mmCIF file of C-alpha atoms and ligand atoms in Angstrom:
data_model
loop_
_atom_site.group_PDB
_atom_site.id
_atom_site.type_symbol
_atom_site.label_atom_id
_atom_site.label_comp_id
_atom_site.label_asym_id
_atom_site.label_seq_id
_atom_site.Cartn_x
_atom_site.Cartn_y
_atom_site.Cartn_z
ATOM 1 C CA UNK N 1 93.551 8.941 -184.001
ATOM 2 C CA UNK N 2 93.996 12.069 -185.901
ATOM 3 C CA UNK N 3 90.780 12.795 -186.794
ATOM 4 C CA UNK N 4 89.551 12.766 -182.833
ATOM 5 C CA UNK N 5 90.740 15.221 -180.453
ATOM 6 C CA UNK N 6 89.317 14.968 -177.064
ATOM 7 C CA UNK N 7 89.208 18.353 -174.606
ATOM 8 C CA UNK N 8 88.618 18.175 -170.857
ATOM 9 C CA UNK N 9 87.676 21.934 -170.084
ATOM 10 C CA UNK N 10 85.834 20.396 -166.676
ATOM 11 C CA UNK N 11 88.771 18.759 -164.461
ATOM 12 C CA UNK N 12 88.242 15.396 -164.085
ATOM 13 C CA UNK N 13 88.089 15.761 -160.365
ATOM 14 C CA UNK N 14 86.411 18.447 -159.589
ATOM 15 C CA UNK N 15 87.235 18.609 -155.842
ATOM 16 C CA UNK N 16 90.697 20.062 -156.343
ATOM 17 C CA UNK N 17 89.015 23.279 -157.695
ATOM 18 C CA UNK N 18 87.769 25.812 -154.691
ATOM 19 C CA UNK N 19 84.970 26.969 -156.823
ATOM 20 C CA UNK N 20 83.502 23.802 -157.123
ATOM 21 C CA UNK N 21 79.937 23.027 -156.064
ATOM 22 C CA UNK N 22 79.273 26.376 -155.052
ATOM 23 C CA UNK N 23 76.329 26.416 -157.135
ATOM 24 C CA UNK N 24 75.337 23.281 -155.502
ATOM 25 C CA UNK N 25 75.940 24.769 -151.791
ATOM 26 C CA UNK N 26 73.767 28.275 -152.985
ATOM 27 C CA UNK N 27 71.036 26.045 -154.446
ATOM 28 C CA UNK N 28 70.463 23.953 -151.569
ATOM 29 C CA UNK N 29 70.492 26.947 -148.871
ATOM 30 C CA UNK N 30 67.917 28.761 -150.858
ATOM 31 C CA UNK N 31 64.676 28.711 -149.733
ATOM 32 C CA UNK N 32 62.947 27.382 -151.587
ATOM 33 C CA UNK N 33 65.724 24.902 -152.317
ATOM 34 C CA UNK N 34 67.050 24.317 -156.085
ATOM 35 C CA UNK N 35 69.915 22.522 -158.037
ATOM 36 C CA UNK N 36 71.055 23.515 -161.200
ATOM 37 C CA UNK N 37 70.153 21.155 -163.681
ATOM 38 C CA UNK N 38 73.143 20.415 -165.263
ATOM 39 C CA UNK N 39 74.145 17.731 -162.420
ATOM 40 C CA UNK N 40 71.525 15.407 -164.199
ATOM 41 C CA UNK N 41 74.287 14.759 -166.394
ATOM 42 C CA UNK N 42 76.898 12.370 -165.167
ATOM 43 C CA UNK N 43 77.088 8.893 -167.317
ATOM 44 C CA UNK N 44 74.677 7.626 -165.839
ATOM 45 C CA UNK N 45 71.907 10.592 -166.260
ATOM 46 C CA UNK N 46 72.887 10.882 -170.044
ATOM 47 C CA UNK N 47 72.273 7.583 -170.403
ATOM 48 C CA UNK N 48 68.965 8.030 -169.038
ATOM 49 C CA UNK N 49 68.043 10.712 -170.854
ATOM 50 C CA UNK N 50 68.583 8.887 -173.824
ATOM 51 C CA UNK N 51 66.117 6.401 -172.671
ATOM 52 C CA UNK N 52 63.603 9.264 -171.871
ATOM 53 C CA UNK N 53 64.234 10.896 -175.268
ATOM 54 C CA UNK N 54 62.464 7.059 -176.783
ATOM 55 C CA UNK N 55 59.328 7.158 -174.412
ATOM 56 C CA UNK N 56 55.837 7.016 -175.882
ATOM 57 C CA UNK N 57 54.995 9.988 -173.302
ATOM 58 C CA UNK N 58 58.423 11.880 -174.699
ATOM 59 C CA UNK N 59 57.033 13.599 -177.556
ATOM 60 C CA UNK N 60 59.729 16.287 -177.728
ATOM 61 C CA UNK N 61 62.643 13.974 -179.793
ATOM 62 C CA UNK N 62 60.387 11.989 -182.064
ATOM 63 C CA UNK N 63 59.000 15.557 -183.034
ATOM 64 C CA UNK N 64 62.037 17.194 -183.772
ATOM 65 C CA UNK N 65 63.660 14.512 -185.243
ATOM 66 C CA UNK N 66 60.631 14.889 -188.096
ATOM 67 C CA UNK N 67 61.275 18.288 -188.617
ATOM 68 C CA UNK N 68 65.430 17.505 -188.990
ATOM 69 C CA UNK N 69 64.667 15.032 -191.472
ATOM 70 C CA UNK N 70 62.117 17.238 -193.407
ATOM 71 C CA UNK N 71 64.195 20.152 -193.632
ATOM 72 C CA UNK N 72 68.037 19.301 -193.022
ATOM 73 C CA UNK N 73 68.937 19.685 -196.649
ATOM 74 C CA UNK N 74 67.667 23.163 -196.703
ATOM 75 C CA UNK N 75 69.570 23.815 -193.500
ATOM 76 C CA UNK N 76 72.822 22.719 -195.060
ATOM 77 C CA UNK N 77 71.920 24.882 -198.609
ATOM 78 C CA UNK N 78 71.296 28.175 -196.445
ATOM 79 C CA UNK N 79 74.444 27.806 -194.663
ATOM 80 C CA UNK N 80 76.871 26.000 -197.318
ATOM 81 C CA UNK N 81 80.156 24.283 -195.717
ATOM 82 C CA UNK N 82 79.790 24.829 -192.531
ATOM 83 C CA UNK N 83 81.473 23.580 -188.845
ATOM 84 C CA UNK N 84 78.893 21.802 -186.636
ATOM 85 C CA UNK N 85 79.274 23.079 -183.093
ATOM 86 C CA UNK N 86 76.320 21.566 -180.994
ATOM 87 C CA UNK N 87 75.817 22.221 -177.298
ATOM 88 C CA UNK N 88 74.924 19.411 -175.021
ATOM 89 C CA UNK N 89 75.340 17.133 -177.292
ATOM 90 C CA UNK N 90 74.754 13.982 -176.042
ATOM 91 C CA UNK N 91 74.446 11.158 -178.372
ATOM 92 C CA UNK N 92 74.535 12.955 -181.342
ATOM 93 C CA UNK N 93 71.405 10.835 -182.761
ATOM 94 C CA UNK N 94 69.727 14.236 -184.212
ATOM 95 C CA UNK N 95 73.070 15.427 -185.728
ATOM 96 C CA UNK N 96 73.694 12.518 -187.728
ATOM 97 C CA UNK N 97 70.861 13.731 -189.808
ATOM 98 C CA UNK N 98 72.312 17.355 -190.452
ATOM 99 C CA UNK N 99 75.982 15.308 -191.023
ATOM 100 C CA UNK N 100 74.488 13.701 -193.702
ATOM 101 C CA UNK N 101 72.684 16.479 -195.107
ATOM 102 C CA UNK N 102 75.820 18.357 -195.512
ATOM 103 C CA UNK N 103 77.524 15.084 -196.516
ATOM 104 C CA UNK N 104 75.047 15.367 -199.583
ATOM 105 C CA UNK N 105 76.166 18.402 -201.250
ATOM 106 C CA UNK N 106 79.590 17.134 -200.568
ATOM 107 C CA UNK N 107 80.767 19.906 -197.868
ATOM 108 C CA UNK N 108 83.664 18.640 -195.594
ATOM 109 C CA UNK N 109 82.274 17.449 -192.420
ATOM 110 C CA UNK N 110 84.188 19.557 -188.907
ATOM 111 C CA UNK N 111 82.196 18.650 -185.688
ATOM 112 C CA UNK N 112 83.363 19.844 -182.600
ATOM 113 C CA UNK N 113 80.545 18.786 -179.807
ATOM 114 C CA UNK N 114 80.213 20.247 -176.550
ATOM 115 C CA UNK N 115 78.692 18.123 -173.522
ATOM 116 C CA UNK N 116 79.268 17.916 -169.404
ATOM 117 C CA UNK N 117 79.251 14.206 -169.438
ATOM 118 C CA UNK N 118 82.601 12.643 -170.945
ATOM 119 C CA UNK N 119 81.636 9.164 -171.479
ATOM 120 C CA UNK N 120 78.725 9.904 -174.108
ATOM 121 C CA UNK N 121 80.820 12.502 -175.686
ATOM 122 C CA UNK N 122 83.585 9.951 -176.155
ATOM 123 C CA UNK N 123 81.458 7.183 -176.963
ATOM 124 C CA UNK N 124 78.941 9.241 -179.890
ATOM 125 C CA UNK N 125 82.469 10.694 -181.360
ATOM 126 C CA UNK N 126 84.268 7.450 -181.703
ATOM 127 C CA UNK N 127 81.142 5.866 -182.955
ATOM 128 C CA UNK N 128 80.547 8.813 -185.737
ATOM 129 C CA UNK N 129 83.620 8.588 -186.701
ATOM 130 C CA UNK N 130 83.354 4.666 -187.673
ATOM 131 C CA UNK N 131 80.324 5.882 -189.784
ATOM 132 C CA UNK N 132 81.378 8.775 -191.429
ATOM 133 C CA UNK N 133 85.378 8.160 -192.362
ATOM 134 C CA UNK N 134 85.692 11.981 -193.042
ATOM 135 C CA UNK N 135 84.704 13.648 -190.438
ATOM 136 C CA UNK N 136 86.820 15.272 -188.265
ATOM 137 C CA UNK N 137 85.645 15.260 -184.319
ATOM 138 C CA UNK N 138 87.051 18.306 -181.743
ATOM 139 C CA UNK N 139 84.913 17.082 -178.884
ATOM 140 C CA UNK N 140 85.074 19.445 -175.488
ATOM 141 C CA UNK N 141 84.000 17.887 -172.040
ATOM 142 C CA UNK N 142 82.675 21.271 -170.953
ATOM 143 C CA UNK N 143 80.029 23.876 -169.915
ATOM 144 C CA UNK N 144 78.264 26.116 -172.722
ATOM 145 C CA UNK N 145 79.769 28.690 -170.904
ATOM 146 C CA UNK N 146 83.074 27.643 -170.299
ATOM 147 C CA UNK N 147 82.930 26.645 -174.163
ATOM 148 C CA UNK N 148 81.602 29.206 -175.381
ATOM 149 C CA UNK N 149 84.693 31.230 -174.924
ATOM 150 C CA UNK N 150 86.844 28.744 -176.399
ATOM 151 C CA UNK N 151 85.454 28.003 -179.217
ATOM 152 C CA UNK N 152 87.417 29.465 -182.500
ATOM 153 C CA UNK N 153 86.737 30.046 -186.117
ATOM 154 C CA UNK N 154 88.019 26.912 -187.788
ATOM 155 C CA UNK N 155 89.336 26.617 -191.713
ATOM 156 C CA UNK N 156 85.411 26.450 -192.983
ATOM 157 C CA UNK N 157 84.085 29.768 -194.343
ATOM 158 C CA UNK N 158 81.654 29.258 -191.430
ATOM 159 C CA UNK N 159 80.064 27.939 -187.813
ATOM 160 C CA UNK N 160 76.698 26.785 -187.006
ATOM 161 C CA UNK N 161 75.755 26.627 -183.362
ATOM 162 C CA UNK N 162 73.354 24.040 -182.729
ATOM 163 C CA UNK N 163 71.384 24.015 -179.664
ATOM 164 C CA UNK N 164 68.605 21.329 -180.358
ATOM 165 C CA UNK N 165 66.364 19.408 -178.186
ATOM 166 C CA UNK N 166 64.950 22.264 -176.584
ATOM 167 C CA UNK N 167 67.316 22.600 -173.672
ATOM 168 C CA UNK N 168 66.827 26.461 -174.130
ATOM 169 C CA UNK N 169 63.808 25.736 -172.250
ATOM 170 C CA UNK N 170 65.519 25.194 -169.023
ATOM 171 C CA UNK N 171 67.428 28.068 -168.092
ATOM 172 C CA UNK N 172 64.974 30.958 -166.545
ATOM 173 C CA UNK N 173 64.250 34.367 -168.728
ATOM 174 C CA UNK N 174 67.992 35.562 -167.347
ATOM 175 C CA UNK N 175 70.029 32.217 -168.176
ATOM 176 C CA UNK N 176 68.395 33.041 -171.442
ATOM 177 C CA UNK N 177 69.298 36.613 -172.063
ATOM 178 C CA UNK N 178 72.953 35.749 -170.628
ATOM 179 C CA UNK N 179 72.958 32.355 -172.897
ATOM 180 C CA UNK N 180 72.303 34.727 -176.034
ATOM 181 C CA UNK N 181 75.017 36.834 -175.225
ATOM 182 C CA UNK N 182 77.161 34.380 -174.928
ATOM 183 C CA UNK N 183 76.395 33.091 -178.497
ATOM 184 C CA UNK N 184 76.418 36.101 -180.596
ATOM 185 C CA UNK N 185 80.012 36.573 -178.281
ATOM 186 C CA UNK N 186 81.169 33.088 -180.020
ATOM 187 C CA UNK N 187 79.802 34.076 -183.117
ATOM 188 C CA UNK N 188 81.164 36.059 -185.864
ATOM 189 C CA UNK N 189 78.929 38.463 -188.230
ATOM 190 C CA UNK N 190 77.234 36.202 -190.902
ATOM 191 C CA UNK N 191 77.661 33.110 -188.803
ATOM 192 C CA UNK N 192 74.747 30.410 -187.815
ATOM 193 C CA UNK N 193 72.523 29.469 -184.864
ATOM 194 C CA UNK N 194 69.982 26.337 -184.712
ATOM 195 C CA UNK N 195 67.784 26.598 -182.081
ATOM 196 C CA UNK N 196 65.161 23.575 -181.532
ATOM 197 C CA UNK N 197 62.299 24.369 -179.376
ATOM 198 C CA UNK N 198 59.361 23.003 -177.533
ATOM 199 C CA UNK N 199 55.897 24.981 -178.247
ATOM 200 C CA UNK N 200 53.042 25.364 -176.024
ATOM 201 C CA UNK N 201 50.696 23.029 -176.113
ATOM 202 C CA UNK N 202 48.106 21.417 -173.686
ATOM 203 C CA UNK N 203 48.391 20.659 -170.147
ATOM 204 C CA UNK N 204 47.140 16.308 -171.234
ATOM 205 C CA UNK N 205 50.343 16.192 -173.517
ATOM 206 C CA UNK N 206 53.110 18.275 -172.114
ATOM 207 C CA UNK N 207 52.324 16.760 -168.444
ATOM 208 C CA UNK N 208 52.549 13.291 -169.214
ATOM 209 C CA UNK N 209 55.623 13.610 -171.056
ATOM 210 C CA UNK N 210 57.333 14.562 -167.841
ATOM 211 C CA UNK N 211 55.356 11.810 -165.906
ATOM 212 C CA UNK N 212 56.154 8.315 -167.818
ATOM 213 C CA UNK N 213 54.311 5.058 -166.753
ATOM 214 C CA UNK N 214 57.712 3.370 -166.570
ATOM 215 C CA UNK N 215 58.984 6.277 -164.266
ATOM 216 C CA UNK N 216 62.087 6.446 -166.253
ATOM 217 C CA UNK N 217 62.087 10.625 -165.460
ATOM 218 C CA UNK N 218 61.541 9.613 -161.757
ATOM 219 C CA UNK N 219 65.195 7.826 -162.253
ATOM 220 C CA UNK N 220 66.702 10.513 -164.412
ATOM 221 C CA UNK N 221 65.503 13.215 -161.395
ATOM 222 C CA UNK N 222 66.406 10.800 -158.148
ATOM 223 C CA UNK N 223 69.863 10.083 -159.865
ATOM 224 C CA UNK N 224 70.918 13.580 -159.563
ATOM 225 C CA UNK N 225 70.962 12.979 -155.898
ATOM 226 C CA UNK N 226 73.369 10.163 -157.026
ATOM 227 C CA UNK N 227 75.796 12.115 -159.503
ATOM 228 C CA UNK N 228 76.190 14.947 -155.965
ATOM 229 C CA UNK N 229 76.690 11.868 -153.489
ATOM 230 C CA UNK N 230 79.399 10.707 -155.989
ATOM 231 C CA UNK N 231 80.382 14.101 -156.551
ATOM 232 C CA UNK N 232 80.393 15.782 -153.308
ATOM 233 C CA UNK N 233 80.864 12.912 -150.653
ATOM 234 C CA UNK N 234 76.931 13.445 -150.446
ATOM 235 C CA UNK N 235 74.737 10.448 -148.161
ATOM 236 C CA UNK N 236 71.626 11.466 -150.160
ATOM 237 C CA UNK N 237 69.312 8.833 -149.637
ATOM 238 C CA UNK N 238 67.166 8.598 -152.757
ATOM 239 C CA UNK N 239 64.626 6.414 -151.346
ATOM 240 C CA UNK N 240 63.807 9.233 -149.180
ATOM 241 C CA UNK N 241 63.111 11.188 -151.914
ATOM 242 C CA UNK N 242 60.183 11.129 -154.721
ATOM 243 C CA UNK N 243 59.766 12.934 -158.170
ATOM 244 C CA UNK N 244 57.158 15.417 -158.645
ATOM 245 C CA UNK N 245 56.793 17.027 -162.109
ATOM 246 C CA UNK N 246 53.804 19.360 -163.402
ATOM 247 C CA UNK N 247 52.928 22.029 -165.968
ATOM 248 C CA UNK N 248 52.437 25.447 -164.691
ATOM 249 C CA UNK N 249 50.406 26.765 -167.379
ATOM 250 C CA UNK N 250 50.267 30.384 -166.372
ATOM 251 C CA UNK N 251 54.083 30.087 -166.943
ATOM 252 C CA UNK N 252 54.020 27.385 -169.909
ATOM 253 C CA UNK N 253 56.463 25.598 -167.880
ATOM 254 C CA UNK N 254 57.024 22.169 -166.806
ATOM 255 C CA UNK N 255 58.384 22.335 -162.858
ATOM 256 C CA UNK N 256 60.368 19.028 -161.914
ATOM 257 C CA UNK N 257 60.814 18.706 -157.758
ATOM 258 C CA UNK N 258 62.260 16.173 -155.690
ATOM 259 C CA UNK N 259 59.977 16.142 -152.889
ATOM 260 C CA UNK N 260 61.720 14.563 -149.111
ATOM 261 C CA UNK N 261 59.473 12.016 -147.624
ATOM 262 C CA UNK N 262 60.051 12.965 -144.356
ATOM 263 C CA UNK N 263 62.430 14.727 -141.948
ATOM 264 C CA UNK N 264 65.665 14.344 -143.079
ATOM 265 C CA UNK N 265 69.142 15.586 -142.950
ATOM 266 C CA UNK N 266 71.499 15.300 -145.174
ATOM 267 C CA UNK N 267 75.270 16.231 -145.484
ATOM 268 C CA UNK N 268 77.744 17.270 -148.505
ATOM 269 C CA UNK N 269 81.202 16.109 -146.966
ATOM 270 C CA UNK N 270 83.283 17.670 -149.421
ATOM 271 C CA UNK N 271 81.389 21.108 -149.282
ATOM 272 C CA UNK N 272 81.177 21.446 -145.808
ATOM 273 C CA UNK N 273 77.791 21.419 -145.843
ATOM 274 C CA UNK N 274 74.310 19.981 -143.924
ATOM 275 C CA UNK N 275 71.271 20.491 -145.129
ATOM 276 C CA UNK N 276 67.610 20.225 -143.084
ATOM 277 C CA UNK N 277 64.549 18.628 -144.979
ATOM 278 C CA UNK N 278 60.822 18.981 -143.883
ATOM 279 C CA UNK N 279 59.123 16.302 -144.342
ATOM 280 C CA UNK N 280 57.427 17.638 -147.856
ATOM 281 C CA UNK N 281 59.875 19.808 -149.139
ATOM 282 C CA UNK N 282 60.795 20.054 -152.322
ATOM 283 C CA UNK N 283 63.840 21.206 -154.508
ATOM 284 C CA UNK N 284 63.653 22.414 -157.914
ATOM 285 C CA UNK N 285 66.168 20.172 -160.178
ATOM 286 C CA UNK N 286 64.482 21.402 -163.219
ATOM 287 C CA UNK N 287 62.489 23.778 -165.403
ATOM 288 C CA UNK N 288 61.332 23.244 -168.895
ATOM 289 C CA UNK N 289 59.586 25.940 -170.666
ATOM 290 C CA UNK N 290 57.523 25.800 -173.732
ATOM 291 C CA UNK N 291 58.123 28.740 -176.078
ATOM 292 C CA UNK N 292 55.285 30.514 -178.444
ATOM 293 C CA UNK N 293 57.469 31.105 -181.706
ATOM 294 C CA UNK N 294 56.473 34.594 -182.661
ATOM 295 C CA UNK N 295 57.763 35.584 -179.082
ATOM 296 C CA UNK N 296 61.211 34.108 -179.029
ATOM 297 C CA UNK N 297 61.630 34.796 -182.605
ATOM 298 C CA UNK N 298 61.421 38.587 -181.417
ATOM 299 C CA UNK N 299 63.699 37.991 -178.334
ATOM 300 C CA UNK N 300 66.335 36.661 -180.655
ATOM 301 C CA UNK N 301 66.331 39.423 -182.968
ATOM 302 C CA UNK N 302 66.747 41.816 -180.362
ATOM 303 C CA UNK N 303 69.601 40.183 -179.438
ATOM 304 C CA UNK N 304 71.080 40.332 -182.869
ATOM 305 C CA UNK N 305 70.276 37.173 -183.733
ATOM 306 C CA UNK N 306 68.367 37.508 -187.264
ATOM 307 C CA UNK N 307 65.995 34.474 -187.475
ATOM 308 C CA UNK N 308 66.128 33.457 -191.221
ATOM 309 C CA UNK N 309 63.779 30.393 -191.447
ATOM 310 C CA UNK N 310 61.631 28.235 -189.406
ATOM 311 C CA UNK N 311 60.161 25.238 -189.555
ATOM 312 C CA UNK N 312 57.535 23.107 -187.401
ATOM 313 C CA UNK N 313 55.837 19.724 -187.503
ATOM 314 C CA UNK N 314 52.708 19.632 -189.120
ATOM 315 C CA UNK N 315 50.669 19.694 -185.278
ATOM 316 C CA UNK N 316 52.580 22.350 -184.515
ATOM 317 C CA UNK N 317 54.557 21.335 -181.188
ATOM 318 C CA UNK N 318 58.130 21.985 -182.169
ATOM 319 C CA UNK N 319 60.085 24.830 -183.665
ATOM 320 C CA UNK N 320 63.182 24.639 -185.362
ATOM 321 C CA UNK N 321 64.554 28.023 -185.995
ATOM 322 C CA UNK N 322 67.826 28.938 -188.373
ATOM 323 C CA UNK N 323 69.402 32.259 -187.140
ATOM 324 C CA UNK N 324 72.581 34.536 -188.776
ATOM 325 C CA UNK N 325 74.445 37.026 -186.651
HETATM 326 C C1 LIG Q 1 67.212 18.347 -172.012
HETATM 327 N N1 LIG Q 1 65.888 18.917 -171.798
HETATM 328 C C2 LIG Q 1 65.441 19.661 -172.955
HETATM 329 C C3 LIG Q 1 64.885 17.959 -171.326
HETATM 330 C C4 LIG Q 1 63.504 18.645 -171.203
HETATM 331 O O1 LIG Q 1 62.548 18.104 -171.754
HETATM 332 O O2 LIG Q 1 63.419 19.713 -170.611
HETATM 333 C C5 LIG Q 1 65.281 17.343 -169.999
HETATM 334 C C6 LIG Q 1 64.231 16.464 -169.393
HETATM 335 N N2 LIG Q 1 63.806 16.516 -168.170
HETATM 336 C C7 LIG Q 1 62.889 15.606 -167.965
HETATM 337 N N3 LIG Q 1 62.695 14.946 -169.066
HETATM 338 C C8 LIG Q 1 63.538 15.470 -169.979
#
């Protein structure tokens, strides 16, 4: 298929490479003990993430997906014919609707998707390009930061980097400041960056979303224990474990645990590694800040990223913010 062309920056088995899972090993020797969130991510995890982006609690998707549908046509008359590069992403549901925004003024459609899990990067590109006959897919299996520096101005006058879904909102202050750098690095002058992003809002709405009554989040958190005992010759036992998720509102941050039901131990064959539970302990898989616009809107400027327009749902709980270099 000419029109798909399929990367693997991430070797498919990552147990030939000496660096990998070194995070994992750091993370889980900490104290207290974290995992970087990215190993949600395998098949299985993006496929239930999907199913958490649909939940009644979930108000974060439904709420940006609004805003894309109010305002993608201004989007795509800011930034004229542009190449769609979007970071993490996933199905591609959201994108669809800046496609066909930029399908409207009859722009040539170049997407070139970034994501960690291969199967719903395969899967969303072969299914776009059924629905839109031409578009032109350059899919990478990667990191952001491993794609980031591989990514390269295409035949369009410009790029937009998207970054939706709010996923900004779980790297720390520093992931952030180094996740900036990275962009306006991958950028060139008078280039594009989308940034969609959760707002703070109260503790009864945020909390919930993060706490479903079908405990579809407890799945997406225990199967990370899964995606490392696949990854790492792990013997995680995930009934052992239990999700805990709450909103620390003196940080406007959601904090998502596993917490170990009792004393445990449990080993990482392929990194050489044991690790001791207390009955209790937790480790931190995930955090998801909420962002106050003014205040990020300044943080990207100062990191040369101009904000030029932004947009939010009428309630206020999402931001959607176009940026040039
Ligand atoms: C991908 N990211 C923005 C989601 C969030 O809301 O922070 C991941 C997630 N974790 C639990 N539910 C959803």
């Amino acid at each position: 298929e000419q029109r798909l062309q399929i990367e693997h920056l991430i070797p498919t088995n990552p147990l030939f490479v000496p660096t990998a899972g070194s995070d994992v090993s750091k993370g889980l020797t900490q104290t207290p003990k974290t995992l970087p969130a990215r190993y949600f991510y395998d098949d299985r995890g993006s496929d239930l993430f999907e199913q958490i982006c649909e939940l009644p609690e979930y108000y974060v998707t439904r709420t940006e997906t609004k805003i894309l549908q109010q305002y993608a046509g201004e989007i795509a008359r800011i930034t004229g014919p542009c190449e769609l590069v979007e970071l993490g992403s996933g199905s591609s549901t959201k994108t669809r609707i800046i496609l066909d925004a930029y399908a409207q003024l009859g722009h040539p459609l170049q997407y070139l998707p970034i994501d960690v899990s291969a199967g719903i990067l395969e899967t969303s590109a072969r299914q776009l390009l059924a629905d839109y006959p031409s578009l032109k897919v350059h899919a990478l299996v990667a990191t952001y930061e491993l794609a980031l520096t591989q990514v390269s101005p295409t035949e369009l006058p410009n790029r937009m980097i998207s970054f939706i879904g709010s996923t900004l909102g779980n790297l720390n202050p520093q992931e952030c400041d180094v996740f900036f750098a990275q962009i306006t690095n991958a950028l060139q002058v008078g280039e594009y960056f989308l940034l969609g992003i959760d707002l703070q809002k109260p503790k009864h709405i945020v909390e919930p979303a993060y706490n479903d009554a079908q405990g579809v989040t407890a799945a997406f958190n225990l199967n990370m224990l899964e995606h490392l005992n696949h990854q790492f010759e792990g013997n995680f036992d995930t009934t052992q474990f239990e999700h805990w998720a709450f909103y620390n509102e003196a940080e406007s941050q959601i904090e998502m645990h596993l917490r170990s039901l009792r004393s445990q131990s449990v080993e990482l064959r392929a990194l050489n590694l044991n690790v001791d539970f207390a009955p209790g302990e937790t480790i931190l898989t995930e955090i998801s800040r909420k962002f106050n616009l003014q205040i990020i809107q300044e943080q990207l400027t100062a990191n040369g990223l101009v904000p030029l327009q932004g947009w939010t749902d009428a309630d206020g709980w999402f931001g959607l913010l176009l940026c040039q270099l």
